[in-house]
Amino acid sequence: MPRPSSVVIVSPALAAANNGNWQTASRWARWLRGTGRVRITDRWPDGNEADDEVMLALHAVRSASALAAWSAQGRGGVGLVLTGTDLYGDFAGHPDRDPSLQRADRLVVLQAEGPDALPAPLRAKTRVIYQSVPPRVARPKTSRRLCIAVVGHLRSVKAPEVVFDAALRLRDDPAIQWRHVGEADASWRQQVQEVQARCPGYRWLGPLAHGDARRLIQHAHVLVHPSHAEGGAHVVMEAACSGTPVLASRIPGNVGMLGAAYGGYFPPGDSAALAALLRRCRDEQLSQDPEAGLLARLRAQCALRARLFEPAAECAAVRALVQELQDCR
């Protein structure tokens, strides 16, 4: 039987932020309850560290001081969870990143392409742990219109301009309906308003509560996810686990979630290719056999990938990681 553990999870953000780091930390703490002591902190040491045996740190740069302090005390048993910005974004070249990678006994990435973004000598100690989400029942979909969901704050890395241009390319068909969710600053908001004025089928809904966003995905025919870079987008997983297929940019973070053989990719930044895929989906809706079309095939492929995102699978992987880290002490 595995022996009980005492785990500290270092998260740059706590409950008040309610962002991706906190959601991961909270979920992993839940998986580890019953296997020993587990606590979450935003810094280490914090005055409560005497009994900590294993550290799980989120974000190579933002948790760099905690990792350095743990190492300075000669402690082993540390796992580092890498985010998209650690692998592909602003922090990939940060001077604190590589020392953190070296100090960790295990590295964790959230999709299968993640190890390829790391130096080859570090890949042997890297583990892939997919995040999880409770599944939702797929909803029946009308063929009278094509309902497209886009979920993500309007930031450059999320490529909202690809959505705007694709919507304008398809504006001649008002039955192609876009629902775009996410916060937007003044600059993006102005662009949104211009697109809405020119495209009857496009609507920006602003930020929604998580449950409302999930329901939107659940009722959509397709989720469009055009990001330029991702570490492993939660929204892709939510779509796959809701019976909603995905059209996604062919970037490592999306391929690592959906698989190299997935049939719903378009080149990053290529709004014309995205529009062509959506036009094909709409045309096939109106054909005599829509269940033989692209959406049906993508829905089947997503259903197979959804097995990777089951809560029981993530729970087992996190517990196995902690056991590995105990052996590294």
Short mmCIF file of C-alpha atoms in Angstrom, two decimals:
data_model
loop_
_atom_site.label_atom_id
_atom_site.label_comp_id
_atom_site.label_asym_id
_atom_site.label_seq_id
_atom_site.Cartn_x
_atom_site.Cartn_y
_atom_site.Cartn_z
CA MET A 1 0.00 0.00 0.00
CA PRO A 2 1.31 3.52 -0.75
CA ARG A 3 2.30 5.31 2.41
CA PRO A 4 0.56 8.58 3.38
CA SER A 5 2.13 11.75 2.01
CA SER A 6 2.34 15.38 3.09
CA VAL A 7 2.03 17.54 -0.01
CA VAL A 8 2.29 21.29 -0.43
CA ILE A 9 0.93 22.77 -3.67
CA VAL A 10 2.50 26.11 -4.56
CA SER A 11 0.17 28.14 -6.76
CA PRO A 12 0.90 31.72 -7.92
CA ALA A 13 -2.83 32.43 -7.49
CA LEU A 14 -5.24 31.46 -4.72
CA ALA A 15 -9.01 31.22 -4.55
CA ALA A 16 -9.67 34.94 -4.94
CA ALA A 17 -8.13 34.92 -8.42
CA ASN A 18 -10.11 31.85 -9.54
CA ASN A 19 -7.87 31.48 -12.60
CA GLY A 20 -6.39 28.43 -14.28
CA ASN A 21 -3.58 27.98 -11.76
CA TRP A 22 -6.02 28.06 -8.86
CA GLN A 23 -8.42 25.67 -10.57
CA THR A 24 -5.61 23.16 -11.14
CA ALA A 25 -4.31 23.53 -7.57
CA SER A 26 -7.78 23.14 -6.08
CA ARG A 27 -8.63 20.11 -8.23
CA TRP A 28 -5.32 18.37 -7.49
CA ALA A 29 -5.74 18.98 -3.77
CA ARG A 30 -9.14 17.32 -4.02
CA TRP A 31 -7.63 14.28 -5.76
CA LEU A 32 -5.00 13.95 -3.02
CA ARG A 33 -7.35 14.16 -0.06
CA GLY A 34 -7.48 10.83 1.69
CA THR A 35 -3.89 10.00 0.72
CA GLY A 36 -2.30 12.22 3.37
CA ARG A 37 -1.93 15.87 4.29
CA VAL A 38 -2.33 18.41 1.48
CA ARG A 39 -2.31 22.18 1.55
CA ILE A 40 -2.13 25.06 -0.95
CA THR A 41 0.00 28.18 -0.58
CA ASP A 42 1.15 31.00 -2.85
CA ARG A 43 4.69 31.08 -1.42
CA TRP A 44 7.18 28.76 0.23
CA PRO A 45 8.39 28.77 2.95
CA ASP A 46 5.37 30.31 4.60
CA GLY A 47 5.78 29.34 8.26
CA ASN A 48 3.80 26.10 7.93
CA GLU A 49 6.38 24.06 6.01
CA ALA A 50 7.84 21.83 8.72
CA ASP A 51 5.89 18.70 7.71
CA ASP A 52 5.97 19.21 3.93
CA GLU A 53 7.43 16.16 2.19
CA VAL A 54 6.47 16.70 -1.46
CA MET A 55 6.07 19.93 -3.39
CA LEU A 56 3.91 20.42 -6.46
CA ALA A 57 4.69 23.83 -7.93
CA LEU A 58 2.67 25.51 -10.67
CA HIS A 59 4.55 27.70 -13.18
CA ALA A 60 8.32 27.55 -13.60
CA VAL A 61 8.93 31.30 -13.31
CA ARG A 62 6.28 32.40 -10.84
CA SER A 63 7.19 29.56 -8.46
CA ALA A 64 10.96 29.94 -8.99
CA SER A 65 11.65 31.33 -5.50
CA ALA A 66 9.76 28.48 -3.84
CA LEU A 67 11.68 25.89 -5.88
CA ALA A 68 14.99 27.57 -5.03
CA ALA A 69 14.17 27.65 -1.31
CA TRP A 70 13.13 23.97 -1.34
CA SER A 71 16.36 23.03 -3.12
CA ALA A 72 18.48 25.14 -0.75
CA GLN A 73 17.13 23.07 2.16
CA GLY A 74 18.26 19.89 0.42
CA ARG A 75 14.74 18.59 -0.02
CA GLY A 76 13.80 16.28 -2.85
CA GLY A 77 10.40 15.24 -4.11
CA VAL A 78 9.40 18.29 -6.14
CA GLY A 79 7.16 18.27 -9.20
CA LEU A 80 6.83 21.30 -11.47
CA VAL A 81 3.69 21.82 -13.56
CA LEU A 82 4.47 23.78 -16.73
CA THR A 83 2.00 26.20 -18.26
CA GLY A 84 1.64 27.35 -21.83
CA THR A 85 3.64 30.50 -21.12
CA ASP A 86 6.45 28.35 -19.66
CA LEU A 87 6.57 26.27 -22.85
CA TYR A 88 5.61 28.56 -25.70
CA GLY A 89 4.95 32.05 -24.41
CA ASP A 90 6.43 35.03 -22.62
CA PHE A 91 8.27 33.00 -19.99
CA ALA A 92 9.89 30.40 -22.25
CA GLY A 93 13.10 32.46 -22.41
CA HIS A 94 12.97 33.87 -18.87
CA PRO A 95 16.24 33.42 -16.91
CA ASP A 96 14.37 31.80 -13.98
CA ARG A 97 12.76 29.10 -16.12
CA ASP A 98 15.67 26.73 -16.76
CA PRO A 99 16.95 26.67 -13.14
CA SER A 100 13.41 25.69 -12.10
CA LEU A 101 13.34 22.92 -14.70
CA GLN A 102 16.64 21.56 -13.36
CA ARG A 103 15.54 21.69 -9.71
CA ALA A 104 12.38 19.67 -10.28
CA ASP A 105 12.48 15.88 -9.89
CA ARG A 106 9.52 15.58 -12.26
CA LEU A 107 8.10 17.96 -14.84
CA VAL A 108 4.42 17.88 -15.74
CA VAL A 109 2.91 19.06 -19.01
CA LEU A 110 -0.80 19.14 -19.75
CA GLN A 111 -0.86 17.75 -23.30
CA ALA A 112 1.11 15.20 -25.30
CA GLU A 113 3.14 17.66 -27.41
CA GLY A 114 4.48 19.43 -24.32
CA PRO A 115 7.64 17.33 -23.86
CA ASP A 116 8.83 18.30 -27.35
CA ALA A 117 9.08 21.95 -26.23
CA LEU A 118 11.64 20.99 -23.56
CA PRO A 119 15.37 20.30 -23.91
CA ALA A 120 15.88 16.64 -24.81
CA PRO A 121 17.72 15.73 -21.56
CA LEU A 122 14.68 16.76 -19.51
CA ARG A 123 12.08 14.71 -21.34
CA ALA A 124 12.76 11.49 -19.41
CA LYS A 125 11.56 13.12 -16.19
CA THR A 126 8.52 14.69 -17.85
CA ARG A 127 5.01 13.33 -17.35
CA VAL A 128 1.85 14.15 -19.30
CA ILE A 129 -1.19 14.67 -17.09
CA TYR A 130 -4.33 15.78 -18.89
CA GLN A 131 -6.64 18.04 -16.96
CA SER A 132 -10.17 16.80 -16.46
CA VAL A 133 -13.74 18.00 -16.56
CA PRO A 134 -17.05 16.32 -15.70
CA PRO A 135 -18.76 15.18 -18.93
CA ARG A 136 -22.03 16.64 -20.14
CA VAL A 137 -24.71 15.01 -22.25
CA ALA A 138 -24.53 15.97 -25.93
CA ARG A 139 -27.53 18.02 -27.01
CA PRO A 140 -29.54 17.49 -30.21
CA LYS A 141 -28.65 20.10 -32.82
CA THR A 142 -30.85 21.79 -35.39
CA SER A 143 -29.91 21.76 -39.07
CA ARG A 144 -31.58 25.14 -39.69
CA ARG A 145 -28.43 27.00 -38.67
CA LEU A 146 -24.80 26.42 -37.76
CA CYS A 147 -24.12 27.57 -34.19
CA ILE A 148 -20.46 28.38 -33.53
CA ALA A 149 -19.03 28.97 -30.04
CA VAL A 150 -15.78 30.85 -29.40
CA VAL A 151 -14.75 30.97 -25.74
CA GLY A 152 -11.72 32.89 -24.54
CA HIS A 153 -10.77 36.38 -23.47
CA LEU A 154 -9.99 38.63 -26.43
CA ARG A 155 -6.20 38.78 -26.31
CA SER A 156 -3.66 38.59 -29.13
CA VAL A 157 -2.56 35.05 -28.23
CA LYS A 158 -6.17 33.87 -28.61
CA ALA A 159 -6.29 35.20 -32.22
CA PRO A 160 -9.69 36.95 -32.12
CA GLU A 161 -8.82 38.62 -35.42
CA VAL A 162 -9.06 35.19 -37.08
CA VAL A 163 -12.61 34.86 -35.77
CA PHE A 164 -13.52 38.36 -36.95
CA ASP A 165 -12.23 37.79 -40.47
CA ALA A 166 -13.82 34.35 -40.80
CA ALA A 167 -17.17 35.77 -39.63
CA LEU A 168 -16.99 38.53 -42.23
CA ARG A 169 -16.13 36.01 -44.96
CA LEU A 170 -19.33 34.11 -44.07
CA ARG A 171 -21.62 37.07 -43.44
CA ASP A 172 -23.70 36.33 -46.57
CA ASP A 173 -25.32 33.42 -44.70
CA PRO A 174 -27.20 34.67 -41.58
CA ALA A 175 -27.83 31.04 -40.58
CA ILE A 176 -24.14 30.81 -39.65
CA GLN A 177 -24.30 32.20 -36.12
CA TRP A 178 -21.28 33.07 -33.98
CA ARG A 179 -21.40 33.49 -30.20
CA HIS A 180 -18.11 34.87 -28.88
CA VAL A 181 -17.47 34.80 -25.11
CA GLY A 182 -14.74 36.59 -23.18
CA GLU A 183 -13.54 39.84 -21.73
CA ALA A 184 -12.26 42.53 -24.10
CA ASP A 185 -10.35 45.75 -23.53
CA ALA A 186 -11.31 48.97 -25.30
CA SER A 187 -9.29 48.21 -28.43
CA TRP A 188 -10.77 44.74 -28.95
CA ARG A 189 -14.22 45.97 -28.00
CA GLN A 190 -14.12 48.51 -30.79
CA GLN A 191 -13.22 45.80 -33.30
CA VAL A 192 -16.00 43.58 -31.97
CA GLN A 193 -18.55 46.31 -32.46
CA GLU A 194 -17.37 46.90 -36.02
CA VAL A 195 -17.72 43.18 -36.83
CA GLN A 196 -21.19 43.02 -35.26
CA ALA A 197 -22.29 45.97 -37.38
CA ARG A 198 -21.13 44.25 -40.57
CA CYS A 199 -22.00 40.63 -39.81
CA PRO A 200 -25.60 39.84 -38.78
CA GLY A 201 -24.66 36.36 -37.53
CA TYR A 202 -21.88 37.44 -35.16
CA ARG A 203 -22.55 38.39 -31.54
CA TRP A 204 -20.09 39.05 -28.72
CA LEU A 205 -21.57 38.10 -25.35
CA GLY A 206 -18.80 39.46 -23.14
CA PRO A 207 -17.62 37.44 -20.12
CA LEU A 208 -19.95 34.66 -18.94
CA ALA A 209 -20.02 32.59 -15.78
CA HIS A 210 -18.29 29.25 -16.27
CA GLY A 211 -21.53 27.27 -16.15
CA ASP A 212 -23.13 29.51 -18.76
CA ALA A 213 -20.10 29.17 -21.04
CA ARG A 214 -20.24 25.39 -20.73
CA ARG A 215 -23.91 25.39 -21.67
CA LEU A 216 -23.14 27.54 -24.70
CA ILE A 217 -20.49 25.02 -25.80
CA GLN A 218 -22.85 22.13 -25.12
CA HIS A 219 -25.52 23.58 -27.41
CA ALA A 220 -23.18 24.69 -30.21
CA HIS A 221 -22.56 22.66 -33.33
CA VAL A 222 -18.83 23.43 -33.14
CA LEU A 223 -16.27 25.20 -30.96
CA VAL A 224 -13.72 27.34 -32.81
CA HIS A 225 -10.36 27.62 -31.05
CA PRO A 226 -7.92 29.66 -33.16
CA SER A 227 -5.13 30.44 -30.64
CA HIS A 228 -1.57 31.18 -31.71
CA ALA A 229 -0.22 29.39 -28.60
CA GLU A 230 -1.69 27.19 -25.85
CA GLY A 231 -0.37 24.97 -23.08
CA GLY A 232 -3.48 22.76 -23.17
CA ALA A 233 -6.72 24.70 -23.35
CA HIS A 234 -9.44 23.78 -20.88
CA VAL A 235 -12.13 24.88 -23.34
CA VAL A 236 -11.02 22.23 -25.89
CA MET A 237 -11.45 19.57 -23.25
CA GLU A 238 -14.85 20.96 -22.24
CA ALA A 239 -16.06 20.79 -25.83
CA ALA A 240 -14.84 17.22 -26.32
CA CYS A 241 -16.58 16.21 -23.09
CA SER A 242 -19.84 17.88 -24.15
CA GLY A 243 -20.26 16.17 -27.52
CA THR A 244 -19.22 19.33 -29.39
CA PRO A 245 -16.51 18.99 -32.06
CA VAL A 246 -13.67 21.50 -32.36
CA LEU A 247 -12.11 23.41 -35.22
CA ALA A 248 -8.67 24.40 -33.95
CA SER A 249 -5.44 25.97 -35.12
CA ARG A 250 -2.74 23.38 -35.75
CA ILE A 251 -0.43 24.36 -32.89
CA PRO A 252 1.30 21.98 -30.45
CA GLY A 253 -1.05 22.80 -27.58
CA ASN A 254 -4.11 21.85 -29.63
CA VAL A 255 -2.54 18.83 -31.36
CA GLY A 256 -1.43 17.55 -27.95
CA MET A 257 -5.05 17.63 -26.80
CA LEU A 258 -6.85 16.36 -29.90
CA GLY A 259 -4.22 14.12 -31.50
CA ALA A 260 -2.15 14.34 -34.69
CA ALA A 261 -4.78 12.49 -36.75
CA TYR A 262 -7.65 14.81 -35.79
CA GLY A 263 -9.45 16.15 -38.85
CA GLY A 264 -10.48 19.61 -37.64
CA TYR A 265 -7.30 21.68 -37.86
CA PHE A 266 -6.54 24.79 -39.89
CA PRO A 267 -3.20 26.65 -40.18
CA PRO A 268 -2.64 29.20 -37.40
CA GLY A 269 -3.86 32.63 -38.44
CA ASP A 270 -5.57 31.34 -41.60
CA SER A 271 -9.08 32.77 -41.44
CA ALA A 272 -9.80 31.72 -45.03
CA ALA A 273 -9.12 28.06 -44.16
CA LEU A 274 -11.31 28.33 -41.07
CA ALA A 275 -14.12 29.91 -43.08
CA ALA A 276 -13.86 27.13 -45.69
CA LEU A 277 -14.20 24.45 -43.00
CA LEU A 278 -17.24 26.19 -41.54
CA ARG A 279 -18.81 26.64 -44.96
CA ARG A 280 -18.31 22.91 -45.53
CA CYS A 281 -19.99 22.14 -42.20
CA ARG A 282 -22.94 24.35 -43.13
CA ASP A 283 -23.29 22.85 -46.62
CA GLU A 284 -23.20 19.32 -45.20
CA GLN A 285 -25.92 20.24 -42.69
CA LEU A 286 -28.20 20.84 -45.67
CA SER A 287 -27.23 17.66 -47.49
CA GLN A 288 -29.28 14.47 -47.50
CA ASP A 289 -26.88 12.69 -45.17
CA PRO A 290 -25.37 15.17 -42.66
CA GLU A 291 -24.27 12.34 -40.36
CA ALA A 292 -21.70 11.36 -42.99
CA GLY A 293 -20.19 14.86 -42.94
CA LEU A 294 -17.23 16.53 -41.28
CA LEU A 295 -19.02 17.49 -38.07
CA ALA A 296 -20.12 13.91 -37.45
CA ARG A 297 -16.58 12.59 -38.00
CA LEU A 298 -15.07 15.21 -35.71
CA ARG A 299 -17.69 14.49 -33.07
CA ALA A 300 -16.67 10.81 -33.12
CA GLN A 301 -12.98 11.70 -32.88
CA CYS A 302 -13.65 14.04 -29.93
CA ALA A 303 -15.61 11.31 -28.16
CA LEU A 304 -12.53 9.08 -28.31
CA ARG A 305 -10.28 11.84 -26.96
CA ALA A 306 -12.76 12.63 -24.17
CA ARG A 307 -11.66 9.47 -22.38
CA LEU A 308 -8.31 11.16 -21.69
CA PHE A 309 -10.05 13.98 -19.82
CA GLU A 310 -12.04 11.91 -17.34
CA PRO A 311 -11.68 12.98 -13.69
CA ALA A 312 -10.75 9.44 -12.62
CA ALA A 313 -7.84 9.45 -15.08
CA GLU A 314 -6.47 12.76 -13.78
CA CYS A 315 -6.90 11.64 -10.17
CA ALA A 316 -4.95 8.43 -10.78
CA ALA A 317 -2.18 10.30 -12.61
CA VAL A 318 -1.76 12.91 -9.85
CA ARG A 319 -1.63 10.25 -7.15
CA ALA A 320 0.94 8.27 -9.16
CA LEU A 321 3.04 11.42 -9.55
CA VAL A 322 3.09 11.99 -5.81
CA GLN A 323 4.20 8.41 -5.24
CA GLU A 324 7.05 8.94 -7.70
CA LEU A 325 8.06 12.11 -5.90
CA GLN A 326 8.07 10.37 -2.54
CA ASP A 327 10.58 7.92 -3.99
CA CYS A 328 12.78 10.86 -5.05
CA ARG A 329 13.22 12.12 -1.49
#
